Coordinates of N, CA and C in Angstrom, one line a residue:
X1 N 2.4 -23.9 27.9 CA 0.9 -23.4 27.6 C 1.4 -22.3 26.2
X2 N 1.5 -22.5 25.3 CA 1.8 -21.6 24.2 C 1.0 -20.0 24.2
X3 N 1.7 -19.0 24.3 CA 1.1 -17.9 24.4 C -0.2 -17.8 22.8
X4 N -1.1 -17.0 22.8 CA -1.8 -16.5 21.6 C -0.4 -16.6 20.2
X5 N 0.0 -15.3 20.5 CA 1.0 -14.9 19.7 C 1.9 -16.0 18.9
X6 N 2.2 -17.4 19.7 CA 3.3 -18.1 19.6 C 2.2 -19.1 18.7
X7 N 1.1 -19.0 19.3 CA 0.0 -20.0 18.1 C -0.3 -19.8 17.0
X8 N -0.5 -18.3 17.0 CA -0.9 -17.6 15.5 C 0.8 -18.2 14.5
X9 N 1.7 -17.7 15.4 CA 3.1 -17.7 14.6 C 3.2 -19.4 14.0
X10 N 3.3 -20.1 15.0 CA 3.1 -21.8 14.5 C 1.8 -22.3 13.4
X11 N 1.1 -21.7 13.5 CA -0.2 -22.1 12.7 C 0.3 -21.4 11.3
X12 N 0.7 -20.2 11.3 CA 0.9 -19.7 10.4 C 2.1 -20.2 9.4
X13 N 3.0 -20.3 10.0 CA 4.6 -21.3 9.4 C 3.9 -22.2 9.3
X14 N 3.2 -23.4 9.7 CA 2.8 -24.6 9.1 C 1.9 -24.7 8.2
X15 N 1.0 -23.2 8.2 CA 0.7 -23.3 6.7 C 1.4 -23.2 5.6
X16 N 2.6 -21.7 5.8 CA 3.1 -21.8 4.7 C 4.2 -23.3 4.7
X17 N 4.9 -24.0 5.7 CA 5.3 -25.1 5.1 C 4.9 -26.3 4.6
X18 N 3.4 -26.0 4.5 CA 2.6 -27.2 3.7 C 2.7 -27.0 2.3
X19 N 3.5 -26.2 1.7 CA 3.5 -25.6 0.7 C 4.6 -24.8 0.1
X20 N 5.8 -24.6 0.9 CA 6.8 -23.9 0.5 C 7.9 -24.8 1.0
X21 N 9.1 -24.6 0.6 CA 10.1 -25.1 1.1 C 10.7 -24.1 2.1
X22 N 11.4 -24.5 3.1 CA 12.1 -23.6 4.0 C 12.3 -22.6 3.4
X23 N 13.4 -22.0 2.3 CA 14.7 -22.0 2.3 C 13.4 -20.2 1.5
X24 N 12.5 -20.5 1.3 CA 11.5 -19.7 0.5 C 10.5 -18.8 1.7
X25 N 10.9 -19.4 2.8 CA 9.9 -18.7 4.1 C 10.9 -17.3 4.9
X26 N 10.7 -15.9 4.8 CA 11.5 -15.4 5.4 C 10.3 -14.4 6.7
X27 N 11.4 -14.2 7.5 CA 10.4 -13.6 9.1 C 9.7 -12.7 8.6
X28 N 10.1 -11.7 7.4 CA 9.1 -11.1 7.1 C 7.9 -11.4 6.6
X29 N 8.1 -12.6 6.0 CA 6.6 -12.7 5.4 C 5.5 -13.5 6.3
X30 N 6.6 -14.2 7.4 CA 5.8 -14.7 8.5 C 5.0 -13.8 9.0
X31 N 5.5 -12.8 9.6 CA 4.7 -12.2 10.6 C 3.8 -11.5 10.4
X32 N 3.9 -11.4 8.9 CA 3.2 -10.5 8.0 C 1.7 -11.5 7.7
X33 N 1.8 -12.7 7.8 CA 0.9 -14.4 7.8 C 0.5 -14.2 9.3
X34 N 0.7 -14.0 9.9 CA 0.7 -14.6 11.1 C 0.2 -13.0 12.3
X35 N 0.5 -11.8 11.5 CA -0.5 -10.7 12.0 C 0.5 -10.1 13.7
X36 N 1.6 -10.8 13.3 CA 2.6 -10.0 14.7 C 3.8 -9.2 14.4
X37 N 4.5 -8.7 15.1 CA 5.6 -8.2 14.7 C 6.9 -8.9 14.7
X38 N 8.1 -8.5 14.3 CA 8.9 -8.8 14.1 C 9.9 -9.1 15.6
X39 N 9.7 -8.0 16.7 CA 10.1 -8.2 18.3 C 9.7 -9.2 18.5
X40 N 8.0 -9.4 18.2 CA 7.6 -10.9 18.7 C 8.4 -12.2 17.9
X41 N 8.3 -12.3 17.1 CA 8.8 -13.7 16.8 C 10.3 -13.8 17.3
X42 N 10.6 -12.7 17.1 CA 12.3 -12.7 17.8 C 12.1 -13.1 19.5
X43 N 11.0 -12.8 20.1 CA 11.3 -12.8 21.8 C 10.7 -14.2 22.1
X44 N 9.7 -14.8 21.3 CA 9.2 -16.3 21.0 C 10.2 -17.5 20.6
X45 N 10.5 -17.3 19.5 CA 11.6 -18.4 18.5 C 13.0 -17.9 18.6
X46 N 13.2 -16.7 18.4 CA 14.7 -16.5 17.9 C 15.1 -16.2 16.7
X47 N 15.1 -17.0 15.9 CA 15.5 -17.5 14.2 C 14.7 -18.9 13.6
X48 N 14.6 -18.4 12.8 CA 13.8 -19.6 11.7 C 14.0 -20.8 11.9
X49 N 15.0 -21.4 12.1 CA 15.1 -23.1 12.2 C 14.7 -23.6 13.5
X50 N 14.7 -22.3 14.8 CA 13.9 -22.8 15.8 C 12.3 -22.9 15.7
X51 N 12.0 -22.1 14.8 CA 10.9 -21.7 14.5 C 10.3 -23.1 13.9
X52 N 11.2 -23.7 13.0 CA 10.6 -24.6 11.9 C 10.0 -25.6 12.4
X53 N 11.6 -26.2 13.2 CA 11.1 -26.9 14.3 C 10.3 -27.1 15.5
X54 N 9.8 -26.0 15.8 CA 8.8 -26.0 16.9 C 7.0 -26.4 16.2
X55 N 7.7 -25.7 15.2 CA 6.1 -26.4 14.1 C 6.0 -27.6 13.9
X56 N 7.1 -28.2 13.1 CA 7.3 -29.8 13.2 C 6.9 -30.7 14.2
X57 N 7.3 -30.6 15.2 CA 7.4 -30.8 16.5 C 5.9 -30.6 16.9
X58 N 5.0 -29.7 17.0 CA 3.6 -29.0 17.9 C 2.9 -30.1 16.2
X59 N 3.2 -30.6 15.1 CA 2.4 -31.2 14.8 C 2.7 -33.0 14.9
X60 N 3.7 -33.4 15.3 CA 4.3 -34.6 15.2 C 3.2 -34.7 17.1
X61 N 2.9 -33.5 17.8 CA 2.3 -33.9 18.6 C 1.1 -34.4 18.4
X62 N 0.4 -33.6 17.7 CA -0.5 -33.7 17.5 C -0.8 -34.9 16.9
X63 N -0.3 -35.8 16.1 CA -0.3 -36.8 15.6 C -0.3 -38.1 16.6
X64 N 0.2 -38.1 18.0 CA 0.4 -38.4 18.8 C -0.6 -38.5 19.9
X65 N -1.7 -37.1 19.9 CA -2.6 -37.1 20.8 C -3.5 -38.3 20.8
X66 N -3.4 -38.4 22.2 CA -4.6 -39.8 22.4 C -4.1 -41.2 22.1
X67 N -2.8 -41.5 21.8 CA -2.8 -42.6 21.7 C -2.1 -43.6 22.8
X68 N -1.9 -42.9 24.4 CA -1.4 -43.4 25.5 C -1.7 -44.4 25.8
X69 N -0.9 -45.5 25.5 CA -1.6 -47.1 26.5 C -0.5 -47.6 27.5
X70 N -0.5 -48.0 28.7 CA 0.4 -48.0 29.4 C 0.0 -49.7 30.4
X71 N -1.3 -49.7 30.4 CA -1.8 -50.7 31.1 C -2.1 -51.8 30.3
X72 N -1.8 -52.6 29.6 CA -1.8 -53.6 28.8 C -1.1 -55.2 29.7
X73 N -2.0 -56.1 29.1 CA -0.9 -57.5 29.7 C 0.4 -57.7 28.4
X74 N 0.7 -58.7 28.6 CA 2.1 -58.8 27.9 C 1.4 -59.4 26.6
X75 N 0.2 -60.2 26.9 CA 0.0 -60.7 25.3 C -0.7 -59.8 24.3
X76 N -1.9 -58.8 25.2 CA -1.7 -57.7 24.6 C -1.2 -56.6 23.4
X77 N 0.2 -56.8 24.5 CA 0.6 -55.6 23.9 C 1.3 -55.7 22.5
X78 N 1.3 -56.5 21.9 CA 1.9 -56.4 20.3 C 0.6 -56.0 19.2
X79 N -0.4 -56.6 19.7 CA -1.9 -55.6 18.9 C -1.8 -54.3 19.1
X80 N -2.2 -53.7 20.3 CA -2.4 -52.5 21.1 C -1.1 -51.8 20.4
X81 N 0.1 -52.2 20.8 CA 0.8 -51.3 20.0 C 1.0 -50.8 18.5
X82 N 0.5 -52.1 17.7 CA 0.6 -52.4 16.3 C -0.7 -51.1 15.6
X83 N -1.5 -51.2 16.8 CA -2.5 -50.3 16.7 C -2.6 -48.7 16.6
X84 N -1.4 -48.6 17.6 CA -1.6 -47.2 18.0 C -0.4 -46.8 16.9
X85 N 0.6 -47.4 16.5 CA 1.9 -47.1 15.8 C 0.6 -46.7 14.2
X86 N 0.1 -47.4 14.2 CA -0.7 -47.7 12.9 C -1.3 -46.1 12.6
X87 N -2.0 -45.8 13.3 CA -3.0 -44.7 13.8 C -2.2 -43.6 13.5
X88 N -0.4 -43.7 14.5 CA 0.1 -42.2 14.4 C 1.0 -42.1 13.2
X89 N 1.1 -43.4 12.6 CA 2.0 -43.5 11.0 C 1.2 -42.5 10.5
X90 N -0.2 -43.0 10.0 CA -1.2 -43.2 9.2 C -1.1 -41.2 9.3
X91 N -1.9 -40.7 10.6 CA -1.7 -39.3 10.8 C -0.2 -38.2 10.1
X92 N 1.0 -39.0 10.8 CA 2.4 -38.5 9.8 C 2.2 -38.7 8.4
X93 N 1.6 -39.6 7.5 CA 2.0 -39.5 6.7 C 0.9 -38.5 5.7
X94 N -0.1 -38.1 6.2 CA -0.8 -37.1 5.9 C 0.3 -36.1 5.4
X95 N 1.2 -35.8 6.1 CA 1.6 -34.1 6.1 C 3.2 -34.5 5.5
X96 N 3.3 -35.7 5.2 CA 5.1 -36.0 4.6 C 5.5 -35.1 3.7
X97 N 5.0 -34.0 2.8 CA 5.9 -33.2 2.4 C 6.1 -32.3 3.4
X98 N 5.3 -32.2 3.8 CA 5.7 -31.0 5.1 C 7.1 -31.5 6.0
X99 N 6.9 -32.7 6.3 CA 7.9 -33.1 7.3 C 9.3 -33.3 6.3
X100 N 9.3 -33.4 4.7 CA 10.5 -34.2 4.0 C 10.8 -32.2 4.4
X101 N 10.0 -31.7 3.5 CA 10.7 -29.9 3.2 C 11.2 -29.5 4.8
X102 N 10.4 -29.9 6.1 CA 10.9 -29.7 7.3 C 12.7 -29.8 7.7
X103 N 12.7 -31.1 7.5 CA 13.9 -32.0 7.7 C 14.7 -31.5 6.9
X104 N 14.6 -31.2 5.6 CA 16.2 -30.9 4.6 C 15.9 -29.5 4.6
X105 N 15.3 -28.7 5.4 CA 15.7 -27.9 4.8 C 16.6 -27.2 6.6
X106 N 16.3 -25.6 6.7 CA 17.3 -25.2 7.8 C 16.5 -25.5 9.3
X107 N 17.3 -26.1 10.1 CA 16.7 -26.6 11.1 C 15.8 -27.9 11.1
X108 N 16.4 -28.4 10.4 CA 16.2 -30.1 9.9 C 16.9 -31.0 11.3
X109 N 18.3 -30.7 11.7 CA 18.9 -30.9 12.6 C 18.2 -30.9 13.8
X110 N 17.4 -29.8 14.1 CA 16.7 -29.3 15.4 C 15.3 -30.1 15.4
X111 N 14.9 -30.1 14.1 CA 13.9 -31.4 14.3 C 13.8 -32.9 14.3
X112 N 15.0 -33.6 14.0 CA 15.5 -34.6 14.4 C 15.7 -34.9 15.8
X113 N 16.9 -33.7 16.6 CA 16.8 -33.8 17.8 C 15.8 -34.1 18.6
X114 N 14.5 -32.6 17.8 CA 13.6 -32.7 18.3 C 12.5 -34.1 19.0
X115 N 12.6 -34.7 17.7 CA 11.6 -35.6 17.4 C 12.1 -37.3 17.9
X116 N 13.5 -36.8 18.4 CA 14.2 -38.4 19.3 C 13.7 -37.8 20.6
X117 N 13.6 -36.6 21.0 CA 13.1 -36.5 22.5 C 11.9 -36.8 23.2
X118 N 10.9 -36.2 22.1 CA 9.9 -36.4 22.1 C 9.3 -38.1 21.8
X119 N 9.7 -38.9 21.1 CA 9.7 -40.0 21.0 C 10.0 -40.7 22.1
X120 N 11.1 -40.6 22.9 CA 11.8 -41.2 24.1 C 10.9 -41.0 25.5
X121 N 10.4 -39.4 25.2 CA 9.7 -39.1 25.9 C 8.2 -40.1 26.1
X122 N 7.9 -39.9 25.2 CA 6.7 -40.9 24.6 C 6.7 -42.4 24.9
X123 N 7.6 -43.1 24.7 CA 7.8 -44.0 24.7 C 8.3 -44.7 26.4
X124 N 8.6 -43.4 27.4 CA 8.9 -44.0 29.0 C 7.7 -44.3 29.5
X125 N 6.7 -42.6 28.9 CA 5.8 -42.9 29.7 C 4.0 -43.2 29.0
X126 N 4.2 -43.6 28.1 CA 2.7 -43.5 27.1 C 2.8 -45.2 26.6
X127 N 3.9 -45.7 26.3 CA 3.9 -46.8 25.9 C 3.5 -48.1 27.1
X128 N 3.1 -49.2 26.5 CA 3.3 -50.7 27.2 C 5.0 -50.6 27.2
X129 N 6.4 -50.1 26.6 CA 7.4 -50.8 27.4 C 8.0 -49.7 28.1
X130 N 7.4 -48.6 28.4 CA 8.1 -47.9 29.7 C 8.2 -48.5 30.3
X131 N 7.9 -49.1 30.9 CA 7.8 -49.7 32.7 C 9.3 -51.1 32.6
X132 N 9.3 -51.7 30.9 CA 10.3 -52.3 30.9 C 11.6 -51.5 30.8
X133 N 11.6 -50.2 29.8 CA 12.6 -49.5 29.9 C 13.2 -48.8 31.2
X134 N 12.2 -48.3 32.0 CA 12.6 -47.9 33.5 C 13.2 -49.1 34.2
X135 N 13.2 -50.1 34.2 CA 13.5 -51.4 35.2 C 15.4 -51.9 34.2
X136 N 15.1 -51.4 33.0 CA 16.5 -52.0 32.5 C 17.8 -51.5 33.4
X137 N 18.7 -52.2 32.4 CA 20.1 -51.6 33.5 C 20.8 -50.7 33.1
X138 N 20.4 -50.0 32.1 CA 20.8 -48.8 31.5 C 20.1 -47.6 31.7
X139 N 20.4 -46.4 31.5 CA 19.7 -45.3 32.2 C 18.6 -45.3 31.3
X140 N 17.1 -45.6 31.9 CA 15.9 -45.4 30.9 C 16.1 -44.4 29.6
X141 N 16.4 -43.1 30.3 CA 16.5 -41.9 29.6 C 17.9 -42.5 27.9
X142 N 18.4 -43.0 28.4 CA 19.8 -43.4 27.2 C 18.6 -44.4 26.6
X143 N 18.1 -45.6 27.0 CA 17.4 -45.9 26.5 C 16.5 -46.2 25.6
X144 N 15.4 -45.6 26.6 CA 14.5 -44.6 25.5 C 14.7 -44.2 24.1
X145 N 15.8 -43.0 24.3 CA 16.4 -42.3 23.3 C 17.1 -43.2 21.5
X146 N 17.9 -44.5 22.6 CA 18.1 -45.1 21.3 C 17.2 -45.6 20.7
X147 N 16.3 -45.9 21.3 CA 15.3 -46.7 20.4 C 14.4 -45.7 19.8
X148 N 14.4 -44.6 19.9 CA 13.5 -43.4 19.6 C 14.0 -43.2 18.4
X149 N 15.7 -43.4 18.6 CA 16.4 -42.3 17.2 C 16.5 -43.1 16.0
X150 N 16.6 -44.8 16.6 CA 16.0 -45.9 15.3 C 14.9 -45.6 14.4
X151 N 13.9 -45.5 15.7 CA 12.3 -44.9 15.0 C 11.9 -43.8 14.0
X152 N 13.0 -42.7 14.5 CA 12.7 -41.5 14.0 C 13.2 -41.6 12.8
X153 N 14.7 -42.6 12.9 CA 15.4 -42.4 11.3 C 14.6 -43.2 10.1
X154 N 13.8 -44.3 10.6 CA 13.0 -45.0 9.9 C 11.2 -44.3 9.6
X155 N 11.1 -44.0 10.5 CA 9.9 -43.1 9.9 C 10.1 -42.1 8.6
X156 N 11.3 -41.1 9.3 CA 11.9 -40.1 8.3 C 12.1 -40.2 7.1
X157 N 12.8 -41.4 6.7 CA 13.1 -42.1 5.8 C 11.5 -42.8 5.0
X158 N 10.6 -43.4 5.6 CA 9.5 -43.9 4.7 C 9.1 -42.0 4.2
X159 N 8.8 -41.4 5.5 CA 8.3 -40.2 5.0 C 8.4 -39.5 3.5
X160 N 9.9 -39.1 3.5 CA 10.5 -39.1 2.4 C 10.8 -39.7 1.5
X161 N 10.7 -41.4 0.9 CA 10.5 -41.9 0.1 C 9.1 -41.2 -0.5
X162 N 9.7 -41.7 -2.2 CA 8.5 -41.4 -3.2 C 7.8 -42.8 -2.7
X163 N 8.1 -43.7 -3.3 CA 7.4 -44.9 -3.4 C 7.1 -45.5 -1.5
X164 N 6.4 -44.9 -0.8 CA 6.0 -45.7 0.5 C 5.7 -46.9 0.6
X165 N 6.0 -47.6 1.2 CA 5.7 -48.8 1.4 C 4.0 -48.4 2.6
X166 N 3.1 -50.0 2.9 CA 1.9 -49.0 2.9 C 2.2 -49.0 4.4
X167 N 0.9 -47.6 5.3 CA 1.0 -48.0 6.7 C 1.3 -49.3 7.4
X168 N 0.7 -49.7 7.1 CA 0.2 -51.2 8.3 C 2.0 -52.0 8.0
X169 N 2.2 -52.3 6.4 CA 3.6 -52.8 7.1 C 4.6 -52.2 7.7
X170 N 4.7 -50.7 7.4 CA 5.5 -49.9 8.3 C 5.4 -50.2 9.9
X171 N 4.1 -50.1 10.2 CA 4.0 -50.4 11.2 C 4.2 -51.6 12.3
X172 N 3.9 -52.7 11.4 CA 4.7 -53.9 11.9 C 6.4 -53.5 12.2
X173 N 7.0 -53.2 11.3 CA 8.3 -52.8 11.1 C 8.7 -52.2 12.9
X174 N 8.3 -50.8 12.3 CA 8.5 -50.0 13.9 C 8.1 -50.8 15.1
X175 N 6.7 -51.6 15.0 CA 6.5 -51.9 16.6 C 7.2 -53.5 16.6
X176 N 7.7 -53.7 16.1 CA 9.2 -54.7 16.0 C 10.3 -54.2 16.2
X177 N 10.5 -53.2 15.9 CA 11.7 -52.1 16.1 C 11.7 -52.2 17.4
X178 N 10.8 -51.7 18.0 CA 10.8 -51.4 19.6 C 10.7 -52.1 20.3
X179 N 10.0 -53.0 20.0 CA 9.5 -54.4 20.9 C 10.7 -55.1 21.2
X180 N 11.2 -55.9 20.0 CA 12.9 -56.5 20.6 C 13.8 -55.6 20.4
X181 N 13.7 -54.3 20.4 CA 15.3 -53.6 21.1 C 14.5 -53.4 22.6
X182 N 13.5 -53.8 23.4 CA 13.5 -53.5 24.8 C 13.0 -54.7 25.5
X183 N 12.1 -55.4 24.7 CA 12.0 -57.0 25.3 C 12.9 -57.9 24.7
X184 N 13.6 -58.6 25.6 CA 14.7 -59.3 25.8 C 16.0 -58.6 25.4
X185 N 16.3 -57.0 24.7 CA 17.3 -56.3 24.2 C 17.4 -55.4 26.0
X186 N 17.0 -54.2 25.1 CA 17.6 -53.1 26.7 C 17.2 -53.5 28.0
X187 N 16.0 -54.2 27.8 CA 15.1 -54.2 29.3 C 15.7 -56.1 29.9
X188 N 16.7 -56.4 29.4 CA 16.9 -57.8 29.7 C 18.4 -57.7 30.6
X189 N 18.6 -58.8 31.1 CA 19.8 -58.6 32.3 C 21.3 -58.1 31.6
X190 N 21.8 -57.8 32.3 CA 23.2 -57.4 31.8 C 23.8 -58.9 31.2
X191 N 24.3 -58.7 30.1 CA 25.3 -59.8 29.6 C 25.9 -60.7 30.5
X192 N 27.1 -60.8 31.4 CA 27.4 -61.0 32.6 C 26.3 -62.0 33.6
X193 N 25.0 -61.5 33.3 CA 23.9 -62.4 34.0 C 23.1 -63.6 33.3
X194 N 22.8 -62.8 32.0 CA 22.7 -63.8 30.8 C 23.8 -65.2 31.1
X195 N 24.8 -65.1 30.9 CA 26.1 -66.2 30.8 C 26.0 -67.1 32.2
X196 N 25.7 -66.2 33.5 CA 25.4 -67.2 34.8 C 24.0 -68.0 34.3
X197 N 23.5 -67.2 33.8 CA 21.8 -67.9 34.1 C 21.7 -69.7 32.8
X198 N 22.7 -68.8 31.7 CA 22.9 -69.7 31.0 C 24.2 -71.3 30.8
X199 N 24.6 -71.1 32.5 CA 26.5 -72.2 32.5 C 25.3 -73.0 33.4

């Protein structure tokens, strides 16, 4: 649970990153904006790149809020996933400049790594492919991170492009990327068992 000081810093930082490049933000300016002391900032975040990453991941978590869907039939899976992915992408797209700034600035690698971890956890716990990943032949965390990394790269590329494809088109791409990576892919039998079944 975030402390009041942490919330104040993240709120102030998110507002600053909506309008500025990370290189233009200083700890002095941030703590003044948040109404906290420098020692408070250092105790919570340690440095600006970590704070940038936490702000981006907090906003990302907000985009995913309320979209958990686990219990659906196989036939419902593609449509239910498409709807949730479209809504999430729509919310992420509203802050495309923010994400582009944070990913290209100090702490960008922390943002990307954190996004992969966050999405891997979401895939395992809050989506219809979670049970499939958990039943697969590879450790679920490894499979989920592999799929999450592909999705994060695809979405960050989309957020950073000037002529973004419509949300609906990207939602289909992301849905298919997830489904086809898992169903018949990471959640399928081992290659040796596939060969035995086909002979």
